[in-house]
Structures are given as C-alpha cells and as structure tokens.
Tab-separated table of C-alpha atoms in Angstrom:
chain	number	residue	atom	x	y	z
A	1	MET	CA	55.834	66.528	-15.068
A	2	GLU	CA	56.331	65.901	-11.358
A	3	LYS	CA	56.837	62.228	-10.579
A	4	ARG	CA	53.822	60.667	-8.840
A	5	GLY	CA	54.320	59.069	-5.462
A	6	ARG	CA	53.891	55.320	-5.099
A	7	VAL	CA	52.501	53.105	-2.335
A	8	ALA	CA	52.572	49.314	-1.991
A	9	VAL	CA	49.589	47.721	-0.214
A	10	VAL	CA	50.638	44.363	1.253
A	11	VAL	CA	48.212	41.581	2.210
A	12	LEU	CA	49.408	38.086	3.102
A	13	GLY	CA	45.964	36.718	2.336
A	14	ASP	CA	43.161	36.655	-0.210
A	15	ILE	CA	42.799	40.211	-1.525
A	16	GLY	CA	39.171	39.554	-2.458
A	17	ARG	CA	38.418	38.886	1.214
A	18	SER	CA	40.329	41.970	2.430
A	19	PRO	CA	37.877	44.821	1.739
A	20	ARG	CA	39.575	47.375	3.995
A	21	MET	CA	42.849	47.006	2.086
A	22	GLN	CA	40.965	47.328	-1.203
A	23	TYR	CA	39.449	50.568	0.090
A	24	HIS	CA	42.923	51.765	1.067
A	25	ALA	CA	44.102	51.117	-2.493
A	26	LEU	CA	41.136	52.980	-4.005
A	27	SER	CA	41.626	55.973	-1.708
A	28	LEU	CA	45.362	56.092	-2.370
A	29	ALA	CA	44.677	56.144	-6.106
A	30	GLN	CA	41.601	58.383	-6.200
A	31	GLN	CA	42.064	60.763	-3.262
A	32	ALA	CA	45.856	60.911	-2.873
A	33	HIS	CA	46.491	60.529	-6.647
A	34	LEU	CA	49.215	57.947	-6.116
A	35	GLU	CA	50.303	54.887	-8.051
A	36	VAL	CA	49.369	51.778	-6.065
A	37	ASP	CA	50.782	48.256	-6.157
A	38	ILE	CA	48.758	45.602	-4.360
A	39	VAL	CA	50.850	42.580	-3.369
A	40	ALA	CA	48.568	39.820	-2.116
A	41	ASN	CA	47.445	36.230	-2.485
A	42	GLY	CA	44.748	35.329	-4.979
A	43	GLY	CA	41.610	33.319	-4.385
A	44	SER	CA	38.705	35.745	-4.769
A	45	ASP	CA	38.355	38.630	-7.182
A	46	PRO	CA	38.614	42.131	-5.709
A	47	HIS	CA	35.893	44.677	-6.366
A	48	MET	CA	35.508	45.790	-9.980
A	49	ALA	CA	36.456	49.352	-8.992
A	50	VAL	CA	39.892	48.050	-7.958
A	51	LYS	CA	40.418	46.006	-11.102
A	52	GLU	CA	39.351	48.832	-13.415
A	53	ASN	CA	41.417	51.613	-11.796
A	54	GLN	CA	44.434	52.247	-14.030
A	55	SER	CA	46.529	53.529	-11.121
A	56	ILE	CA	46.153	50.250	-9.208
A	57	HIS	CA	48.369	47.326	-10.171
A	58	LEU	CA	47.693	43.827	-8.835
A	59	HIS	CA	50.590	41.463	-8.100
A	60	ILE	CA	49.356	38.024	-7.055
A	61	MET	CA	51.649	35.803	-4.994
A	62	THR	CA	51.591	32.007	-4.992
A	63	SER	CA	49.794	30.498	-2.009
A	64	VAL	CA	51.683	27.968	0.105
A	65	ASN	CA	49.891	24.742	1.086
A	66	LEU	CA	51.602	22.388	3.543
A	67	GLN	CA	48.626	20.342	4.744
A	68	GLY	CA	50.461	17.055	4.328
A	69	LEU	CA	53.379	18.213	6.476
A	70	SER	CA	51.094	19.714	9.118
A	71	LYS	CA	49.647	16.248	9.799
A	72	ILE	CA	53.147	15.030	10.646
A	73	SER	CA	54.382	18.067	12.600
A	74	SER	CA	52.315	21.201	13.081
A	75	PRO	CA	55.180	23.353	14.514
A	76	LEU	CA	57.504	22.310	11.672
A	77	ALA	CA	54.810	23.109	9.110
A	78	LEU	CA	54.239	26.553	10.639
A	79	LEU	CA	57.971	27.307	10.617
A	80	LEU	CA	58.483	26.133	7.048
A	81	LYS	CA	55.387	27.965	5.812
A	82	ALA	CA	56.596	31.195	7.459
A	83	ALA	CA	60.028	30.814	5.840
A	84	VAL	CA	58.564	30.234	2.368
A	85	HIS	CA	56.156	33.155	2.740
A	86	PHE	CA	59.047	35.375	3.886
A	87	ILE	CA	61.073	34.575	0.765
A	88	ILE	CA	58.093	35.113	-1.557
A	89	LEU	CA	57.194	38.406	0.099
A	90	VAL	CA	60.720	39.804	-0.065
A	91	TRP	CA	61.029	38.671	-3.698
A	92	PHE	CA	57.872	40.555	-4.665
A	93	LEU	CA	58.467	43.630	-2.518
A	94	CYS	CA	62.098	44.084	-3.531
A	95	LEU	CA	62.250	42.783	-7.099
A	96	LYS	CA	58.810	42.430	-8.666
A	97	ILE	CA	57.333	45.885	-8.015
A	98	PRO	CA	58.678	49.428	-8.540
A	99	ARG	CA	60.187	51.055	-5.466
A	100	PRO	CA	57.388	52.513	-3.324
A	101	ASP	CA	57.639	55.529	-1.068
A	102	VAL	CA	55.519	53.757	1.543
A	103	PHE	CA	54.438	50.202	2.302
A	104	VAL	CA	50.995	49.819	3.901
A	105	VAL	CA	50.699	46.342	5.417
A	106	GLN	CA	47.718	44.546	6.914
A	107	ASN	CA	48.147	42.972	10.342
A	108	PRO	CA	47.360	40.160	11.049
A	109	PRO	CA	48.969	37.981	9.879
A	110	SER	CA	52.130	39.205	11.594
A	111	VAL	CA	54.469	36.291	10.833
A	112	PRO	CA	56.386	36.672	8.593
A	113	THR	CA	54.699	39.735	7.073
A	114	LEU	CA	56.016	42.429	9.410
A	115	ALA	CA	59.625	41.192	9.203
A	116	ALA	CA	59.480	40.889	5.400
A	117	VAL	CA	58.066	44.401	5.006
A	118	LYS	CA	60.581	45.859	7.466
A	119	LEU	CA	63.499	44.293	5.573
A	120	SER	CA	62.079	45.393	2.214
A	121	SER	CA	61.517	48.952	3.404
A	122	TRP	CA	65.139	49.113	4.629
A	123	LEU	CA	66.542	47.690	1.387
A	124	ARG	CA	64.429	49.996	-0.771
A	125	ARG	CA	64.756	53.062	1.475
A	126	SER	CA	61.020	53.278	1.956
A	127	THR	CA	58.827	53.746	5.020
A	128	PHE	CA	56.099	51.437	6.203
A	129	ILE	CA	52.745	51.736	7.936
A	130	ILE	CA	50.963	48.936	9.770
A	131	ASP	CA	47.175	48.852	9.581
A	132	TRP	CA	46.204	46.994	12.757
A	133	HIS	CA	42.949	45.084	12.157
A	134	ASN	CA	43.478	42.800	15.159
A	135	PHE	CA	46.324	41.075	17.000
A	136	GLY	CA	47.691	37.987	15.300
A	137	TYR	CA	48.749	36.274	18.500
A	138	THR	CA	45.182	36.336	19.843
A	139	LEU	CA	43.915	34.582	16.701
A	140	LEU	CA	46.620	31.934	17.061
A	141	GLY	CA	45.615	31.583	20.704
A	142	LEU	CA	42.128	30.428	19.674
A	143	SER	CA	43.568	27.150	18.416
A	144	HIS	CA	46.640	26.739	20.652
A	145	GLY	CA	45.733	28.584	23.865
A	146	ARG	CA	47.272	31.876	25.035
A	147	GLY	CA	49.870	30.052	27.157
A	148	HIS	CA	51.331	27.984	24.304
A	149	ILE	CA	55.003	28.650	23.531
A	150	ILE	CA	54.214	29.265	19.848
A	151	VAL	CA	51.661	31.918	20.807
A	152	LYS	CA	54.151	33.593	23.166
A	153	ILE	CA	56.813	33.692	20.422
A	154	TYR	CA	54.256	35.074	17.974
A	155	HIS	CA	53.286	37.769	20.498
A	156	TRP	CA	56.945	38.807	20.939
A	157	PHE	CA	57.471	38.875	17.161
A	158	GLU	CA	54.355	40.966	16.549
A	159	LYS	CA	55.268	43.467	19.267
A	160	TYR	CA	58.947	43.711	18.275
A	161	PHE	CA	58.374	44.377	14.585
A	162	GLY	CA	55.226	46.413	15.243
A	163	ARG	CA	57.355	48.979	17.065
A	164	MET	CA	59.606	49.304	13.989
A	165	ALA	CA	56.860	50.773	11.806
A	166	ASP	CA	57.064	54.419	10.788
A	167	GLY	CA	53.349	54.844	11.427
A	168	SER	CA	50.301	52.880	12.548
A	169	LEU	CA	46.572	52.879	11.921
A	170	CYS	CA	44.055	50.866	13.939
A	171	VAL	CA	40.322	50.169	13.895
A	172	THR	CA	39.098	51.165	17.400
A	173	LYS	CA	39.876	53.492	20.271
A	174	ALA	CA	40.206	50.442	22.524
A	175	MET	CA	42.947	49.057	20.261
A	176	GLN	CA	44.633	52.456	20.122
A	177	HIS	CA	44.748	52.502	23.939
A	178	GLU	CA	46.145	48.943	24.102
A	179	LEU	CA	48.872	49.726	21.555
A	180	ALA	CA	49.874	52.894	23.421
A	181	GLN	CA	49.793	51.483	26.949
A	182	ASN	CA	51.214	47.977	26.490
A	183	TRP	CA	53.051	48.022	23.157
A	184	GLY	CA	54.588	51.496	23.098
A	185	ILE	CA	53.018	52.189	19.695
A	186	LYS	CA	51.250	55.414	18.757
A	187	ALA	CA	48.401	54.634	16.363
A	188	THR	CA	45.779	56.733	14.615
A	189	VAL	CA	42.211	55.421	14.733
A	190	LEU	CA	40.801	54.893	11.242
A	191	TYR	CA	37.308	53.525	11.681
A	192	ASP	CA	35.886	51.226	9.059
A	193	GLU	CA	33.231	53.140	7.157
A	194	PRO	CA	31.238	51.991	4.128
A	195	PRO	CA	32.308	53.223	0.703
A	196	GLU	CA	29.744	54.789	-1.599
A	197	PHE	CA	28.768	51.547	-3.364
A	198	PHE	CA	27.121	50.313	-0.123
A	199	HIS	CA	23.623	51.812	-0.179
A	200	PRO	CA	19.981	50.687	0.141
A	201	ALA	CA	18.897	48.836	-2.991
A	202	SER	CA	16.116	50.197	-5.173
A	203	LEU	CA	13.172	47.998	-6.160
A	204	GLU	CA	14.744	47.497	-9.583
A	205	GLU	CA	18.051	46.401	-8.042
A	206	LYS	CA	16.266	44.056	-5.632
A	207	HIS	CA	14.213	42.402	-8.347
A	208	GLU	CA	17.223	41.996	-10.632
A	209	LEU	CA	19.287	40.457	-7.825
A	210	PHE	CA	16.481	38.114	-6.717
A	211	SER	CA	16.045	37.024	-10.341
A	212	ARG	CA	19.747	36.156	-10.625
A	213	LEU	CA	19.711	34.271	-7.320
A	214	GLU	CA	16.357	32.537	-7.883
A	215	ASN	CA	17.802	29.123	-8.732
A	216	ASN	CA	20.247	29.188	-5.819
A	217	ILE	CA	17.481	30.185	-3.402
A	218	CYS	CA	14.446	28.240	-4.623
A	219	HIS	CA	15.964	25.235	-6.380
A	220	PRO	CA	19.063	24.115	-4.441
A	221	ASN	CA	20.098	20.499	-4.858
A	222	GLY	CA	18.776	18.097	-2.236
A	223	ILE	CA	17.022	20.692	-0.078
A	224	ARG	CA	13.322	20.768	0.705
A	225	ASP	CA	12.012	23.495	3.002
A	226	CYS	CA	9.568	26.388	3.339
A	227	VAL	CA	11.246	28.235	0.465
A	228	THR	CA	11.563	25.440	-2.103
A	229	THR	CA	8.156	23.794	-1.548
A	230	GLY	CA	5.103	25.402	-3.099
A	231	ASN	CA	7.142	28.193	-4.672
A	232	ILE	CA	4.699	29.039	-7.439
A	233	SER	CA	4.335	32.347	-9.206
A	234	GLN	CA	2.076	34.833	-7.531
A	235	ARG	CA	0.794	37.393	-9.959
A	236	GLY	CA	-0.530	40.745	-8.918
A	237	PRO	CA	0.709	43.517	-6.671
A	238	GLU	CA	0.370	42.669	-2.999
A	239	SER	CA	2.281	45.510	-1.387
A	240	GLY	CA	4.883	48.126	-2.046
A	241	ALA	CA	5.172	50.975	-4.499
A	242	ALA	CA	5.237	50.395	-8.213
A	243	ILE	CA	8.333	51.242	-10.212
A	244	HIS	CA	8.343	51.658	-13.987
A	245	TRP	CA	11.215	49.634	-15.359
A	246	LEU	CA	10.985	46.443	-17.444
A	247	ASP	CA	8.743	45.542	-20.341
A	248	GLN	CA	8.314	41.785	-19.758
A	249	SER	CA	6.815	40.115	-16.668
A	250	SER	CA	8.853	38.070	-14.209
A	251	ASP	CA	8.431	36.625	-10.752
A	252	THR	CA	10.745	35.820	-7.814
A	253	LEU	CA	10.299	34.587	-4.257
A	254	PHE	CA	10.299	38.186	-3.034
A	255	SER	CA	9.007	40.285	-5.904
A	256	THR	CA	6.683	40.393	-8.872
A	257	GLN	CA	7.100	42.438	-12.026
A	258	ILE	CA	4.091	43.000	-14.267
A	259	GLY	CA	4.696	44.995	-17.393
A	260	ASN	CA	6.623	48.025	-16.244
A	261	GLU	CA	5.788	47.741	-12.560
A	262	ILE	CA	7.594	45.932	-9.697
A	263	PHE	CA	6.041	45.001	-6.359
A	264	LEU	CA	7.331	43.283	-3.225
A	265	LYS	CA	5.145	40.361	-2.154
A	266	ALA	CA	3.335	40.652	1.143
A	267	SER	CA	3.836	36.929	1.819
A	268	ARG	CA	7.570	37.027	1.087
A	269	PRO	CA	9.956	35.652	3.719
A	270	ALA	CA	11.978	38.052	5.836
A	271	LEU	CA	15.523	38.065	4.465
A	272	VAL	CA	18.253	37.821	7.109
A	273	VAL	CA	21.886	38.078	6.011
A	274	SER	CA	25.044	37.094	7.849
A	275	SER	CA	28.565	37.199	6.501
A	276	THR	CA	31.022	34.866	8.212
A	277	SER	CA	34.573	33.629	7.793
A	278	TRP	CA	33.482	30.259	9.261
A	279	THR	CA	36.236	30.395	11.889
A	280	PRO	CA	36.259	29.649	15.655
A	281	ASP	CA	35.917	33.332	16.623
A	282	GLU	CA	32.406	33.297	15.087
A	283	ASP	CA	30.142	30.713	16.727
A	284	PHE	CA	27.682	29.920	13.962
A	285	GLY	CA	25.960	27.436	16.278
A	286	ILE	CA	24.328	30.384	18.083
A	287	LEU	CA	22.476	31.350	14.908
A	288	LEU	CA	21.370	27.770	14.218
A	289	GLU	CA	20.010	27.395	17.751
A	290	ALA	CA	18.207	30.747	17.533
A	291	ALA	CA	16.614	29.706	14.229
A	292	VAL	CA	15.313	26.478	15.795
A	293	MET	CA	13.952	28.431	18.773
A	294	TYR	CA	12.212	30.950	16.491
A	295	ASP	CA	10.576	28.111	14.568
A	296	ARG	CA	9.277	26.468	17.745
A	297	ARG	CA	8.175	29.711	19.408
A	298	VAL	CA	6.216	30.797	16.329
A	299	ALA	CA	4.434	27.433	16.251
A	300	ALA	CA	3.548	27.850	19.926
A	301	ALA	CA	2.382	31.457	19.429
A	302	LEU	CA	0.103	30.341	16.573
A	303	ASN	CA	-1.179	27.336	18.575
A	304	GLU	CA	0.154	24.869	16.018
A	305	ASP	CA	0.809	21.373	17.324
A	306	ASP	CA	2.812	18.598	15.688
A	307	SER	CA	-0.308	17.301	13.916
A	308	VAL	CA	-0.335	20.334	11.597
A	309	GLU	CA	1.457	19.238	8.449
A	310	GLU	CA	4.241	21.475	7.270
A	311	GLU	CA	3.154	20.881	3.655
A	312	LYS	CA	-0.176	22.558	4.373
A	313	ILE	CA	1.550	25.564	5.949
A	314	TRP	CA	3.887	25.895	2.967
A	315	THR	CA	1.031	25.581	0.472
A	316	ASP	CA	-1.024	28.200	2.304
A	317	ILE	CA	1.943	30.601	2.319
A	318	SER	CA	2.643	30.060	-1.374
A	319	ASN	CA	-1.012	30.829	-2.073
A	320	GLY	CA	-0.634	34.200	-0.373
A	321	LYS	CA	-1.725	33.503	3.219
A	322	GLN	CA	-0.039	35.758	5.764
A	323	TYR	CA	0.728	34.759	9.340
A	324	LEU	CA	1.580	36.999	12.284
A	325	TYR	CA	5.200	35.824	12.010
A	326	PRO	CA	6.919	35.365	8.630
A	327	ARG	CA	9.179	32.698	7.254
A	328	LEU	CA	12.850	33.553	7.717
A	329	LEU	CA	15.341	32.992	4.924
A	330	PHE	CA	18.937	33.185	6.130
A	331	ILE	CA	21.527	33.792	3.415
A	332	ILE	CA	25.009	33.168	4.800
A	333	THR	CA	27.901	34.463	2.711
A	334	GLY	CA	31.614	33.779	3.071
A	335	LYS	CA	34.295	31.121	2.843
A	336	GLY	CA	36.111	29.340	5.642
A	337	PRO	CA	37.200	26.078	7.281
A	338	GLU	CA	34.005	25.313	9.236
A	339	ARG	CA	31.516	25.942	6.441
A	340	ARG	CA	31.109	22.276	5.442
A	341	LYS	CA	30.522	21.200	9.055
A	342	TYR	CA	27.672	23.650	9.540
A	343	GLU	CA	26.165	22.924	6.131
A	344	GLU	CA	25.796	19.291	7.228
A	345	GLN	CA	24.096	20.432	10.439
A	346	ILE	CA	21.703	22.644	8.479
A	347	LYS	CA	20.637	19.703	6.302
A	348	LYS	CA	19.530	17.824	9.416
A	349	LEU	CA	17.236	20.598	10.651
A	350	ASN	CA	13.517	20.048	10.165
A	351	LEU	CA	12.014	23.525	10.389
A	352	ARG	CA	8.621	24.817	9.278
A	353	ARG	CA	9.334	28.504	8.820
A	354	VAL	CA	13.105	28.808	8.530
A	355	ALA	CA	15.426	28.115	5.584
A	356	PHE	CA	19.189	28.533	5.150
A	357	ARG	CA	21.281	29.158	2.046
A	358	THR	CA	25.083	29.417	1.994
A	359	MET	CA	26.785	31.112	-0.941
A	360	TRP	CA	29.743	33.177	-2.108
A	361	LEU	CA	28.772	36.322	-4.006
A	362	LEU	CA	30.598	38.539	-6.443
A	363	ALA	CA	32.033	41.634	-4.785
A	364	GLU	CA	29.526	43.747	-6.731
A	365	ASP	CA	26.531	41.626	-5.624
A	366	TYR	CA	27.318	41.624	-1.897
A	367	PRO	CA	26.286	45.282	-1.339
A	368	LEU	CA	23.100	44.617	-3.326
A	369	LEU	CA	22.246	41.670	-1.079
A	370	LEU	CA	22.757	43.770	2.059
A	371	GLY	CA	20.693	46.571	0.543
A	372	SER	CA	17.876	44.118	-0.222
A	373	ALA	CA	17.777	42.368	3.166
A	374	ASP	CA	15.579	43.048	6.196
A	375	LEU	CA	18.069	42.295	8.990
A	376	GLY	CA	21.764	41.569	9.394
A	377	VAL	CA	23.338	39.266	11.982
A	378	SER	CA	26.949	39.523	13.185
A	379	LEU	CA	28.483	36.585	15.060
A	380	HIS	CA	31.916	38.207	15.370
A	381	THR	CA	33.278	38.082	18.919
A	382	SER	CA	36.879	39.287	18.350
A	383	SER	CA	39.822	37.190	19.533
A	384	SER	CA	41.338	40.289	21.159
A	385	GLY	CA	38.107	42.048	22.126
A	386	LEU	CA	39.561	45.163	20.488
A	387	ASP	CA	38.458	45.064	16.845
A	388	LEU	CA	35.067	45.666	15.251
A	389	PRO	CA	33.243	43.601	12.611
A	390	MET	CA	33.544	45.317	9.248
A	391	LYS	CA	30.464	43.409	8.057
A	392	VAL	CA	28.345	45.531	10.443
A	393	VAL	CA	29.773	48.718	8.924
A	394	ASP	CA	28.814	47.448	5.464
A	395	MET	CA	25.307	46.594	6.684
A	396	PHE	CA	24.804	50.070	8.127
A	397	GLY	CA	26.008	51.520	4.819
A	398	CYS	CA	23.079	49.744	3.160
A	399	GLY	CA	20.613	50.917	5.809
A	400	LEU	CA	20.415	47.402	7.258
A	401	PRO	CA	19.823	47.111	11.033
A	402	VAL	CA	21.932	44.530	12.864
A	403	CYS	CA	21.709	42.016	15.676
A	404	ALA	CA	25.298	41.551	16.903
A	405	VAL	CA	27.048	39.401	19.485
A	406	SER	CA	27.930	41.532	22.497
A	407	PHE	CA	31.619	41.982	23.379
A	408	SER	CA	33.818	44.616	24.990
A	409	CYS	CA	34.027	47.377	22.347
A	410	ILE	CA	31.053	46.614	20.075
A	411	THR	CA	29.235	49.693	21.446
A	412	GLU	CA	31.761	51.833	19.535
A	413	LEU	CA	29.728	50.722	16.513
A	414	VAL	CA	26.306	49.351	17.470
A	415	GLU	CA	24.018	51.718	19.380
A	416	VAL	CA	21.381	49.573	21.081
A	417	GLU	CA	17.801	50.353	20.034
A	418	LYS	CA	19.072	52.975	17.593
A	419	ASN	CA	20.703	51.023	14.749
A	420	GLY	CA	20.724	47.515	16.155
A	421	LEU	CA	20.463	45.115	19.073
A	422	LEU	CA	23.003	43.030	20.999
A	423	PHE	CA	22.739	39.439	22.211
A	424	SER	CA	24.848	37.008	24.201
A	425	THR	CA	22.881	33.773	23.827
A	426	SER	CA	20.867	32.016	21.151
A	427	SER	CA	17.712	32.491	23.254
A	428	GLU	CA	18.235	36.275	23.301
A	429	LEU	CA	18.707	36.281	19.522
A	430	ALA	CA	15.508	34.253	19.056
A	431	ASP	CA	13.660	36.768	21.258
A	432	GLU	CA	14.920	39.564	19.026
A	433	PHE	CA	13.718	37.751	15.890
A	434	MET	CA	10.259	37.353	17.461
A	435	MET	CA	10.100	41.029	18.435
A	436	LEU	CA	11.446	42.474	15.187
A	437	PHE	CA	9.489	40.345	12.726
A	438	LYS	CA	6.073	40.286	14.386
A	439	GLY	CA	3.627	41.709	11.832
A	440	PHE	CA	6.166	41.594	8.965
A	441	PRO	CA	6.233	43.208	6.457
A	442	GLU	CA	3.726	45.993	7.139
A	443	ARG	CA	3.426	46.180	10.934
A	444	CYS	CA	6.959	45.878	12.339
A	445	ASP	CA	7.598	49.327	13.805
A	446	THR	CA	10.678	48.396	15.837
A	447	LEU	CA	12.427	46.957	12.782
A	448	ASN	CA	11.569	50.053	10.745
A	449	SER	CA	12.871	52.306	13.517
A	450	LEU	CA	16.188	50.441	13.602
A	451	ARG	CA	16.400	50.703	9.819
A	452	ASP	CA	16.045	54.480	10.090
A	453	GLY	CA	18.833	54.472	12.678
A	454	ALA	CA	21.087	52.406	10.434
A	455	LEU	CA	20.513	54.843	7.573
A	456	ALA	CA	21.357	57.750	9.874
A	457	THR	CA	24.574	56.009	10.937
A	458	ALA	CA	25.568	55.490	7.301
A	459	SER	CA	24.855	59.088	6.332
A	460	SER	CA	27.026	60.452	9.151
A	461	ALA	CA	30.311	59.090	7.750
A	462	ARG	CA	31.719	57.383	4.659
A	463	TRP	CA	35.084	55.725	4.069
A	464	SER	CA	36.397	58.490	1.795
A	465	THR	CA	35.778	61.155	4.448
A	466	GLU	CA	37.214	59.064	7.290
A	467	TRP	CA	40.278	58.122	5.222
A	468	GLU	CA	40.970	61.682	4.095
A	469	THR	CA	40.738	62.959	7.687
A	470	HIS	CA	42.815	60.308	9.461
A	471	ALA	CA	44.933	58.266	7.000
A	472	LEU	CA	45.893	60.785	4.321
A	473	PRO	CA	47.827	63.152	6.652
A	474	LEU	CA	50.005	60.280	7.915
A	475	ILE	CA	50.718	58.935	4.422
A	476	SER	CA	51.383	62.398	2.999
A	477	GLU	CA	53.804	63.178	5.831
A	478	LEU	CA	55.792	59.997	5.208
A	479	ILE	CA	55.903	60.523	1.425
A	480	SER	CA	56.974	64.157	1.715
A	481	GLY	CA	59.629	63.134	4.220
A	482	LYS	CA	61.083	60.599	1.776
A	483	GLN	CA	61.060	63.069	-1.093
A	484	ARG	CA	62.922	65.825	0.778
C-alpha cells in the first residue's frame, strides 16, 4: 500500500476555540485523505467530528502561566513565556509526533510559533504553511500601543519568519494585498465558510436545545428580570407549524410541546446571540448601551412612564399578552479576560424588556443555538482592519442575519440590507433593534428578508468547497514536492 501523507496542524492556543484550524484538520483527513496531527493547547474540547475521526490525532501541550512574574516585570514575563513555549513546541514538533510532510500553523500568535515551526520543518525536512488569521503585532499593539518597542520587535519577528514559509493562506483580499505589497508574501485567500453542521435548526432541535438550557436561562442564580419572573407554563399552540415528534408534553420559554406536536410561543422573547472573546478588540459596552436604549425607547413608544410597574408588565407577558415590541434575550457565548467585568455591569442594569445570559456551550450545541436564534450581533472590529469575524460566517451558515460593527473590510462578508446591517455606535444598533423587531414574531418583514439573505449567503459556499478550491492545491503541491 502507498504510504499516506501526513500534516501537522499547529495552534499555540486553545484548540477548542480555534474552529478554523479544526476545519483544516477535518478537511485534510476527509478530503485530502491524509493523516493529521493536531499540536495545540488544551482548555476546551474540539468538535466531536474532530475527536471521532480516526485519522486525526490530538497532542495537547502544557499551558504556561506566569501571572506572578508578569506583576513584577511584564517584559521579562513575555520573554520567559516565549522561551518556554519555544522549547515545548520544538519538543512536540520534532520528537512527540511522526514526521509530517507539511506543517500548517495558525498566526497569530507569531512569537515564538513561527520560529519554532521553521526550525522544526528544517530539522525534519518538511515544509510549512502559515494560515494568516490576523497580524499578531496589531493585537499586541492594543495593549502596548503601536509605537512600543516590544510591538516593533514583534512586527519584525512576524515579518521575518513569515517570509520563510513555503506557502501562505489568508482570510481576506485586503490581507492578501497587505501581505503582497508590504511584506513580500504571496498568499492565497481562503475565506472562512461554514461547515455542513451549521444549518437552521428544526423545531425539534430548537425545543430540545431550549429544554436543555431552560435552567440556565430561566433560573440563573441571583438574577431577576423579564425572563425569570412570571415564567409559568403556557399550554396550547400560539403560533408556528406543528411537528410530530415526542410523546410526552413539555414547556420552555420559547416553545411548547403537547403530545406529538411542537409550537413556538407567540409571546416568546426575541433571541439575540453574540459570540465574543471578551477582549479589547470587541467593545461589549456598545451592546450594553444599545440594550439600555432599546428598553427606554420601547417604553417611550408604548407610552409607559416610570409609574408602570415592571412586575405587571412581566406578568402580562407571561400570561400571553403581546406588545408591539418584544422582550430581548441576549445569550453571549465565549470565554475571555473581560467577561467578569461585564457580567458585573449586567447585574446592575434595571431593564424591563431586556435580559442577558452569558455561557459557554459545547461545540455541538453552538450551531444549534445560532440556528435557533432570531438575530446575531458581531462586535469584532479587527486590530488590523484586515480580518473578518468567523462568528458572522457561522451565523450565516445557520441562516441567522447579523448586525455587525462597521470596519474597513467587513463588506467582504456583510452585504447591507441583504444579509445584515452595520453600525458604528450603540444608538445605531438600538435603532436597528427597534426596526427589526417591531411586530415580532409575525410582522417583522425586514428581519425575515435579512434571514432569507443569510440563507442565500450560506447556500452559495461551504467550507469544504472553499477549502478544496483554494487550500488543497497548495497543500498537494507541497506534499508532492517533498515526495519526489
């Protein structure tokens, strides 16, 4: 039998939070029929499809934590952390995994990843490809400033070792142009596209997901709002088409199942989903301010003054009363350094028609949540202005329209008034909420039109097609070159 080729996918980060690299691994195994070694940090589980594929082998590195040293000397901590990561990476890439024909490495982070992969590829007589998601030096510049000496050194390092790669992939045409013009690097654009498991959820899938999340949504500790108060069972179909499925009855905030039939409730809240890394390049404060504005503008539109008790509003809603504007439930997924800060701010909000929930979902549940939601929000602004938010791609894959922060190349992905809307301020986002959700759930034509556009965007391209067209030729060329 002919020996199968082998590729090492390298991520100096949590593999569970690196979906694009997981999709690379799946495509390498399923479409290119290669053996794949993933070398990455742990933290979150990758998608079940990755774990169950017998051609994909996970190698988890030890994470390095130098928080104590960073309080004494941040530059020394950065240097020491880079040195330790370099040693661990080279150890894994040269000694712990079989020799690959090609390394595929995620950038950023650039330091020390690119140097470690370059050395390993030389020692093992392999080639290596950089998949440019963004520029590492621009992310470092968010905390230190672009003029800081550390950022300048990082920029030189990233550019120097980036030029040593045997091939490059990148996520936008704008990034491709920047790499060609100012870095001397020829890159192939490989757009993020949703894999097949991102799709609109069926009524059965929605009801099952809402049932699993019911306690997290309706009974969170220490929270009292328009979702937790007066959340009593509402029996009887209020809207939607019936689906024959389960034998026993059950009830959630969004859906009711009676016998073998499932219905969506007419008085359900509109479900808005945002996925965030809780980092400085995503200003979550914009969403909080927009939520407060929506709450106040709805009260004004309905001629409600401060004398109207929120308890009465909540009781009326739980009893099936419908208003011109719905409650909004924001489910925010993701992990990151600023999550705790914003959770404390959320607790201090006193809103009549808006509720927030923060959670981390299983990789298999995240597509179901997107496919069950009514609107997605992207707060990604891009440190370089040259990358695109993968979360928006996933949302489109589930037929979910998006409101996204406007920045230089976002129009490569979001087509205004076709599959989404753009905003620059919290007031603009609040205006969009008012426009899209007026008459929800039955009489919101603009929202339905955007949903149709999102579905059309998803049907036009999928990850497997994009990868086979743009990534496979480069990888095949490098493997065949090594085998000659």
